[in-house]
Coordinates of C-alpha atoms and ligand atoms in Angstrom, one line a residue:
E1 CA -251.8 -54.8 78.0
N2 CA -250.5 -56.5 74.8
G3 CA -247.5 -55.3 72.8
S4 CA -245.6 -55.5 69.6
A5 CA -241.9 -54.6 68.9
A6 CA -239.6 -54.7 65.9
A7 CA -237.0 -57.5 65.4
I8 CA -234.3 -55.7 63.4
P9 CA -231.4 -57.6 61.7
I10 CA -228.1 -56.0 63.0
D11 CA -226.3 -56.6 59.7
P12 CA -227.7 -55.8 56.2
R13 CA -225.6 -58.5 54.5
F14 CA -226.7 -61.6 56.6
D15 CA -229.0 -62.2 59.5
I16 CA -226.4 -62.8 62.3
A17 CA -228.8 -61.5 65.0
Y18 CA -231.9 -59.4 65.5
V19 CA -232.3 -56.5 68.0
T20 CA -235.4 -55.0 69.6
P21 CA -235.8 -51.6 71.2
V22 CA -236.7 -51.5 74.9
T23 CA -236.8 -48.7 77.5
I24 CA -235.5 -49.1 81.0
G25 CA -235.9 -46.8 84.0
T26 CA -237.2 -43.3 84.7
P27 CA -236.7 -41.2 82.6
P28 CA -236.7 -44.0 80.0
Q29 CA -233.3 -45.2 78.6
T30 CA -233.6 -46.8 75.2
L31 CA -231.4 -49.8 74.4
Y32 CA -231.5 -52.4 71.5
L33 CA -231.4 -55.9 72.9
D34 CA -231.2 -59.4 71.4
F35 CA -234.4 -61.4 72.3
D36 CA -233.1 -64.9 73.0
T37 CA -235.4 -67.9 73.5
G38 CA -232.3 -69.9 74.1
S39 CA -231.4 -68.3 77.5
S40 CA -233.2 -66.7 80.5
D41 CA -231.0 -63.8 81.7
L42 CA -231.9 -60.1 80.9
W43 CA -228.5 -58.4 80.9
V44 CA -227.3 -55.0 79.5
F45 CA -224.2 -53.1 78.9
S46 CA -224.2 -50.6 81.7
S47 CA -222.3 -47.8 83.6
H48 CA -220.7 -50.7 85.4
T49 CA -219.1 -52.1 82.2
P50 CA -215.4 -51.1 81.9
E51 CA -215.0 -48.5 79.2
S52 CA -212.3 -50.8 77.6
Q53 CA -215.1 -53.3 77.0
V54 CA -217.7 -50.9 75.6
R55 CA -217.3 -50.1 71.8
G56 CA -220.3 -48.1 70.6
Q57 CA -223.0 -49.9 72.6
R58 CA -225.7 -47.9 74.4
I59 CA -225.6 -48.4 78.1
Y60 CA -228.1 -48.5 81.0
S61 CA -227.1 -46.2 83.9
P62 CA -229.1 -47.3 87.0
E63 CA -227.7 -44.3 88.9
K64 CA -229.7 -42.1 86.4
S65 CA -233.0 -43.8 87.0
S66 CA -235.2 -42.7 89.9
T67 CA -237.0 -46.2 89.9
A68 CA -233.8 -48.3 89.9
K69 CA -233.1 -50.4 93.0
L70 CA -230.0 -52.5 93.6
L71 CA -230.8 -56.1 94.3
A72 CA -228.3 -56.3 97.1
G73 CA -226.0 -59.3 97.3
H74 CA -227.0 -60.7 93.9
T75 CA -224.6 -61.5 91.1
W76 CA -224.8 -63.4 87.8
S77 CA -222.5 -65.0 85.2
I78 CA -223.5 -66.6 82.0
L79 CA -221.6 -68.6 79.3
Y80 CA -223.3 -69.1 75.9
G81 CA -222.8 -72.0 73.5
D82 CA -220.6 -69.9 71.2
G83 CA -218.1 -69.3 74.0
S84 CA -219.3 -65.7 74.6
G85 CA -220.3 -64.6 78.1
S86 CA -220.8 -61.9 80.6
L87 CA -221.2 -61.3 84.4
G88 CA -222.2 -58.6 86.8
N89 CA -224.7 -57.4 89.4
V90 CA -228.5 -56.9 89.4
Y91 CA -231.0 -54.0 89.7
T92 CA -234.7 -53.9 89.4
D93 CA -236.3 -51.2 87.3
N94 CA -239.2 -50.5 85.0
F95 CA -238.8 -52.3 81.7
T96 CA -240.9 -51.7 78.6
V97 CA -241.1 -53.5 75.3
G98 CA -243.6 -52.5 72.6
G99 CA -246.0 -51.0 75.1
V100 CA -245.8 -53.8 77.6
T101 CA -244.3 -52.6 80.9
V102 CA -243.0 -54.7 83.8
T103 CA -242.3 -52.7 86.9
S104 CA -239.5 -54.1 89.0
Q105 CA -238.0 -56.3 86.3
A106 CA -234.6 -57.8 87.2
V107 CA -232.1 -56.0 85.0
Q108 CA -228.7 -57.6 85.1
T109 CA -226.0 -55.0 84.7
A110 CA -222.7 -56.2 83.1
Q111 CA -219.4 -55.7 84.9
Q112 CA -217.6 -57.9 82.4
V113 CA -218.5 -58.9 78.8
S114 CA -216.5 -61.1 76.5
Y115 CA -214.8 -59.8 73.4
S116 CA -217.5 -61.1 71.0
F117 CA -220.0 -58.8 72.8
T118 CA -217.6 -55.9 72.9
S119 CA -217.0 -56.3 69.1
Q120 CA -220.8 -56.2 68.2
S121 CA -221.8 -52.6 68.8
E122 CA -225.4 -53.1 67.7
I123 CA -226.2 -55.5 70.5
H124 CA -226.6 -53.7 73.9
G125 CA -227.6 -56.8 75.8
L126 CA -229.9 -59.8 75.8
V127 CA -233.5 -60.5 76.9
G128 CA -233.8 -64.1 77.8
L129 CA -237.1 -65.7 76.8
G130 CA -236.4 -69.2 77.9
F131 CA -237.8 -70.7 81.0
S132 CA -236.8 -68.9 84.2
T133 CA -235.2 -72.0 85.6
L134 CA -232.2 -71.2 83.4
N135 CA -231.7 -67.7 85.0
T136 CA -228.1 -67.5 86.4
V137 CA -228.7 -64.8 89.2
F138 CA -227.3 -66.0 92.5
P139 CA -228.4 -66.6 95.3
N140 CA -232.0 -66.1 94.1
G141 CA -232.9 -66.8 90.4
Q142 CA -234.9 -64.0 88.7
L143 CA -238.0 -64.2 86.4
T144 CA -237.8 -63.4 82.7
F145 CA -239.6 -60.4 81.2
F146 CA -242.2 -62.8 79.7
D147 CA -242.8 -64.6 83.0
N148 CA -243.3 -61.2 84.7
A149 CA -245.5 -59.8 81.9
K150 CA -247.6 -63.0 81.4
S151 CA -250.3 -62.2 83.9
T152 CA -250.9 -58.8 82.4
L153 CA -251.2 -60.1 78.8
D154 CA -254.6 -61.0 77.2
S155 CA -253.0 -64.5 76.5
P156 CA -249.8 -65.9 78.0
V157 CA -248.0 -66.0 74.6
F158 CA -245.4 -64.3 72.6
T159 CA -244.8 -64.8 68.8
A160 CA -241.8 -64.5 66.6
D161 CA -242.1 -63.3 63.0
L162 CA -238.4 -63.1 62.1
K163 CA -237.6 -62.2 58.4
W164 CA -234.8 -62.8 55.9
K165 CA -232.8 -59.6 55.7
K166 CA -235.8 -57.6 56.8
E167 CA -237.4 -56.3 59.9
G168 CA -239.8 -58.6 61.6
T169 CA -241.8 -58.5 64.9
Y170 CA -242.1 -60.0 68.3
D171 CA -245.7 -59.8 69.6
F172 CA -246.7 -60.2 73.2
G173 CA -250.1 -61.4 74.5
F174 CA -251.9 -62.1 71.2
I175 CA -251.7 -64.0 67.9
D176 CA -251.8 -61.8 64.8
E177 CA -253.8 -63.8 62.3
T178 CA -252.5 -61.6 59.4
K179 CA -248.9 -62.8 60.0
Y180 CA -249.4 -66.4 58.9
T181 CA -251.2 -68.6 56.4
G182 CA -253.1 -71.9 57.0
E183 CA -253.2 -73.3 60.5
I184 CA -250.9 -73.2 63.4
T185 CA -249.7 -76.6 64.4
Y186 CA -249.0 -76.8 68.2
L187 CA -246.4 -79.3 69.6
P188 CA -245.7 -80.3 73.2
V189 CA -242.7 -78.6 74.9
Q190 CA -240.2 -80.3 77.2
T191 CA -239.4 -77.5 79.7
D192 CA -236.5 -79.4 81.4
P193 CA -233.8 -77.9 81.6
G194 CA -235.5 -74.7 80.4
Y195 CA -235.3 -74.4 76.6
W196 CA -238.3 -74.4 74.2
T197 CA -237.6 -78.0 73.4
F198 CA -239.8 -79.8 70.9
T199 CA -239.6 -82.8 68.5
S200 CA -239.7 -82.4 64.8
S201 CA -241.3 -85.2 62.8
G202 CA -238.7 -85.5 60.0
Y203 CA -237.2 -83.7 57.0
A204 CA -236.9 -83.5 53.3
V205 CA -234.2 -82.1 51.1
G206 CA -235.5 -80.0 48.2
D207 CA -238.3 -81.8 46.4
G208 CA -237.1 -85.2 47.6
A209 CA -238.9 -87.7 49.7
F210 CA -239.9 -86.9 53.3
H211 CA -237.9 -88.8 55.9
P212 CA -239.9 -89.5 59.0
A213 CA -237.7 -89.0 62.1
S214 CA -237.9 -87.7 65.7
I215 CA -235.5 -84.7 65.9
V216 CA -235.5 -83.3 69.4
G217 CA -234.3 -79.7 69.4
I218 CA -234.6 -76.2 70.8
A219 CA -236.2 -73.2 69.2
D220 CA -233.5 -70.5 69.7
T221 CA -234.0 -67.0 68.4
G222 CA -230.6 -66.1 69.8
T223 CA -228.7 -68.5 67.5
S224 CA -228.1 -67.4 63.8
L225 CA -227.9 -70.8 62.2
T226 CA -229.6 -74.2 62.4
Y227 CA -227.7 -77.2 63.8
L228 CA -229.1 -80.7 63.0
P229 CA -228.0 -84.3 63.2
A230 CA -225.0 -85.3 61.0
E231 CA -227.1 -87.7 58.9
V232 CA -229.6 -84.9 58.1
V233 CA -227.0 -82.3 57.1
T234 CA -224.9 -84.8 55.2
S235 CA -227.9 -85.7 53.0
Y236 CA -228.6 -82.0 52.5
W237 CA -225.1 -80.9 51.5
G238 CA -224.6 -84.1 49.4
Q239 CA -227.0 -82.4 47.0
V240 CA -224.8 -79.3 46.6
D241 CA -221.9 -79.3 44.1
G242 CA -218.6 -78.6 45.8
A243 CA -220.0 -78.6 49.3
V244 CA -217.5 -79.8 52.0
D245 CA -217.5 -80.0 55.7
S246 CA -214.4 -77.8 56.4
D247 CA -212.4 -78.1 59.5
Y248 CA -210.7 -74.9 58.4
Y249 CA -213.9 -72.9 58.2
G250 CA -215.6 -74.8 61.0
G251 CA -218.5 -76.2 59.1
Y252 CA -220.1 -76.9 55.7
V253 CA -219.0 -74.4 53.0
F254 CA -219.8 -74.4 49.3
P255 CA -219.1 -72.5 46.1
C256 CA -221.3 -69.4 46.3
S257 CA -222.3 -70.1 42.7
S258 CA -223.7 -73.5 43.6
K259 CA -227.5 -74.1 43.4
L260 CA -228.9 -75.0 46.8
P261 CA -232.0 -77.1 47.5
S262 CA -234.6 -75.9 50.0
F263 CA -235.0 -77.8 53.4
T264 CA -238.3 -78.9 54.8
F265 CA -238.8 -80.0 58.4
G266 CA -241.8 -81.7 59.9
V267 CA -244.0 -80.2 62.7
G268 CA -246.4 -82.9 63.6
P269 CA -248.5 -83.7 60.4
A270 CA -247.5 -80.3 58.9
N271 CA -244.2 -79.0 57.7
I272 CA -242.1 -75.8 57.2
T273 CA -239.9 -75.2 54.2
I274 CA -236.7 -73.2 54.5
P275 CA -236.0 -71.5 51.2
A276 CA -232.6 -72.2 49.6
S277 CA -231.7 -68.5 49.9
Y278 CA -231.9 -68.7 53.7
I279 CA -229.4 -71.6 53.7
N280 CA -226.9 -69.6 51.5
Y281 CA -226.0 -67.8 54.7
A282 CA -222.9 -65.6 53.9
Q283 CA -219.7 -65.3 52.1
I284 CA -216.8 -66.4 54.2
T285 CA -215.4 -62.9 53.9
E286 CA -216.6 -59.9 51.8
G287 CA -216.3 -60.8 48.1
S288 CA -215.2 -64.4 48.7
P289 CA -216.4 -67.1 46.2
V290 CA -216.7 -69.5 49.3
C291 CA -220.0 -69.4 51.2
F292 CA -220.9 -70.7 54.6
G293 CA -224.0 -72.8 55.0
G294 CA -227.0 -71.9 57.2
L295 CA -227.5 -75.6 58.0
Q296 CA -224.7 -77.2 60.1
S297 CA -224.1 -80.3 62.1
S298 CA -225.1 -80.6 65.7
S299 CA -223.1 -83.7 66.3
W300 CA -220.5 -82.1 68.5
L301 CA -223.1 -79.9 70.3
G302 CA -225.2 -82.5 72.0
V303 CA -228.4 -80.6 71.1
N304 CA -230.2 -79.8 67.9
I305 CA -230.8 -76.1 67.5
W306 CA -233.5 -74.5 65.3
G307 CA -231.9 -71.1 65.1
D308 CA -232.9 -68.0 63.0
V309 CA -232.3 -69.8 59.6
A310 CA -235.3 -72.0 60.4
L311 CA -237.4 -69.7 62.6
K312 CA -237.5 -66.9 59.9
A313 CA -239.2 -69.4 57.6
A314 CA -242.2 -69.6 59.9
F315 CA -244.5 -67.8 62.3
V316 CA -243.8 -69.2 65.7
V317 CA -246.0 -69.1 68.8
F318 CA -244.3 -69.5 72.2
N319 CA -247.3 -70.5 74.3
G320 CA -246.5 -70.0 78.0
A321 CA -249.7 -71.6 79.3
N322 CA -249.7 -74.6 81.5
P323 CA -248.4 -76.8 79.9
P324 CA -246.4 -74.7 77.5
T325 CA -246.6 -75.6 73.8
I326 CA -244.9 -74.2 70.7
G327 CA -246.9 -73.4 67.5
W328 CA -245.6 -73.3 63.9
A329 CA -247.3 -71.9 60.9
K330 CA -246.3 -71.1 57.3
K331 CA -246.3 -67.5 56.2
Ligands
483_401 C1 -222.5 -74.1 67.9 C2 -223.5 -73.1 68.3 C3 -222.9 -71.7 68.2 C4 -224.0 -70.7 68.6 C5 -224.5 -71.0 70.0 N1 -225.5 -70.0 70.3 C6 -225.3 -69.1 71.1 O1 -224.3 -69.0 71.8 C7 -226.4 -68.1 71.2 N2 -225.9 -66.9 71.8 C8 -226.5 -66.2 72.8 C9 -225.7 -65.1 73.1 N3 -224.7 -65.1 72.2 C10 -224.9 -66.2 71.4 C11 -225.2 -72.4 70.0 C12 -224.1 -73.4 69.7

């Protein structure tokens, strides 16, 4: 059975993350989770999370679900690139997204969450959509919702249609032709170590010349911004009056009044253009004349990340066939 679910920006001012409604257990408990192609754990705020660490989040209570089963002797612990993290134990239960149900999905219940999760009341957990090799459950790694659902879908795919400051969709099992224009360009995916890793064919700043290059990076719906090689972001921000790479603010900032160019990245023989407005990410603080860029350097990361700033400029197909591929289309 195929499905479709909303991807809702959690903040009306800037797209820091997107959440999607899911139901867990019997009777169904509804939570809003961050679908994250950059990780592979499905974890939730729960009745096992200390009250001091829960601040407005909805929680999953396995003890209130007649279909919940403890996965005895299993634990998990995850650390994300931004330093946030969580850990806990594991149940299996019925898990439904947009009409797609997996019975006996591993649901990782949090017994500890870091402050950055506690402080974000709109995110009630994550649904990892990376490859299951990245799952942190010990001693037996668990399958992602997509890996469990794949065999029941018409086609082993899910698509991301994220939008700028608007609600988008994740579709499971089918490709909705009304959501994109032109053709979808499919690229090979490197599945080791478990991210949706692909190679972009180059970039252009604004209406400038296209620079052929091989930029290896991951498509990560769980990361707000896009992080690219220093030479790429230096040439971009060099075109913006007053832009500086600020140690104080931790990245490229610029006068909010400055005009920004768009940014184009190659996908095989095709390309995707990120509008300037997407790269004018947010004021440093409410009302500040200083703005933070949506394009930042990956030099200290060791990996290039095509986060939401890039993904929301495209219709993206995550094709879980063998071998997996990733598809990009304009929209
Ligand atoms: C410097 C970048 C900062 C942002 C990092 N992304 C993440 O940590 C994604 N994520 C998942 C759960 N919470 C956050 C990637 C590195």
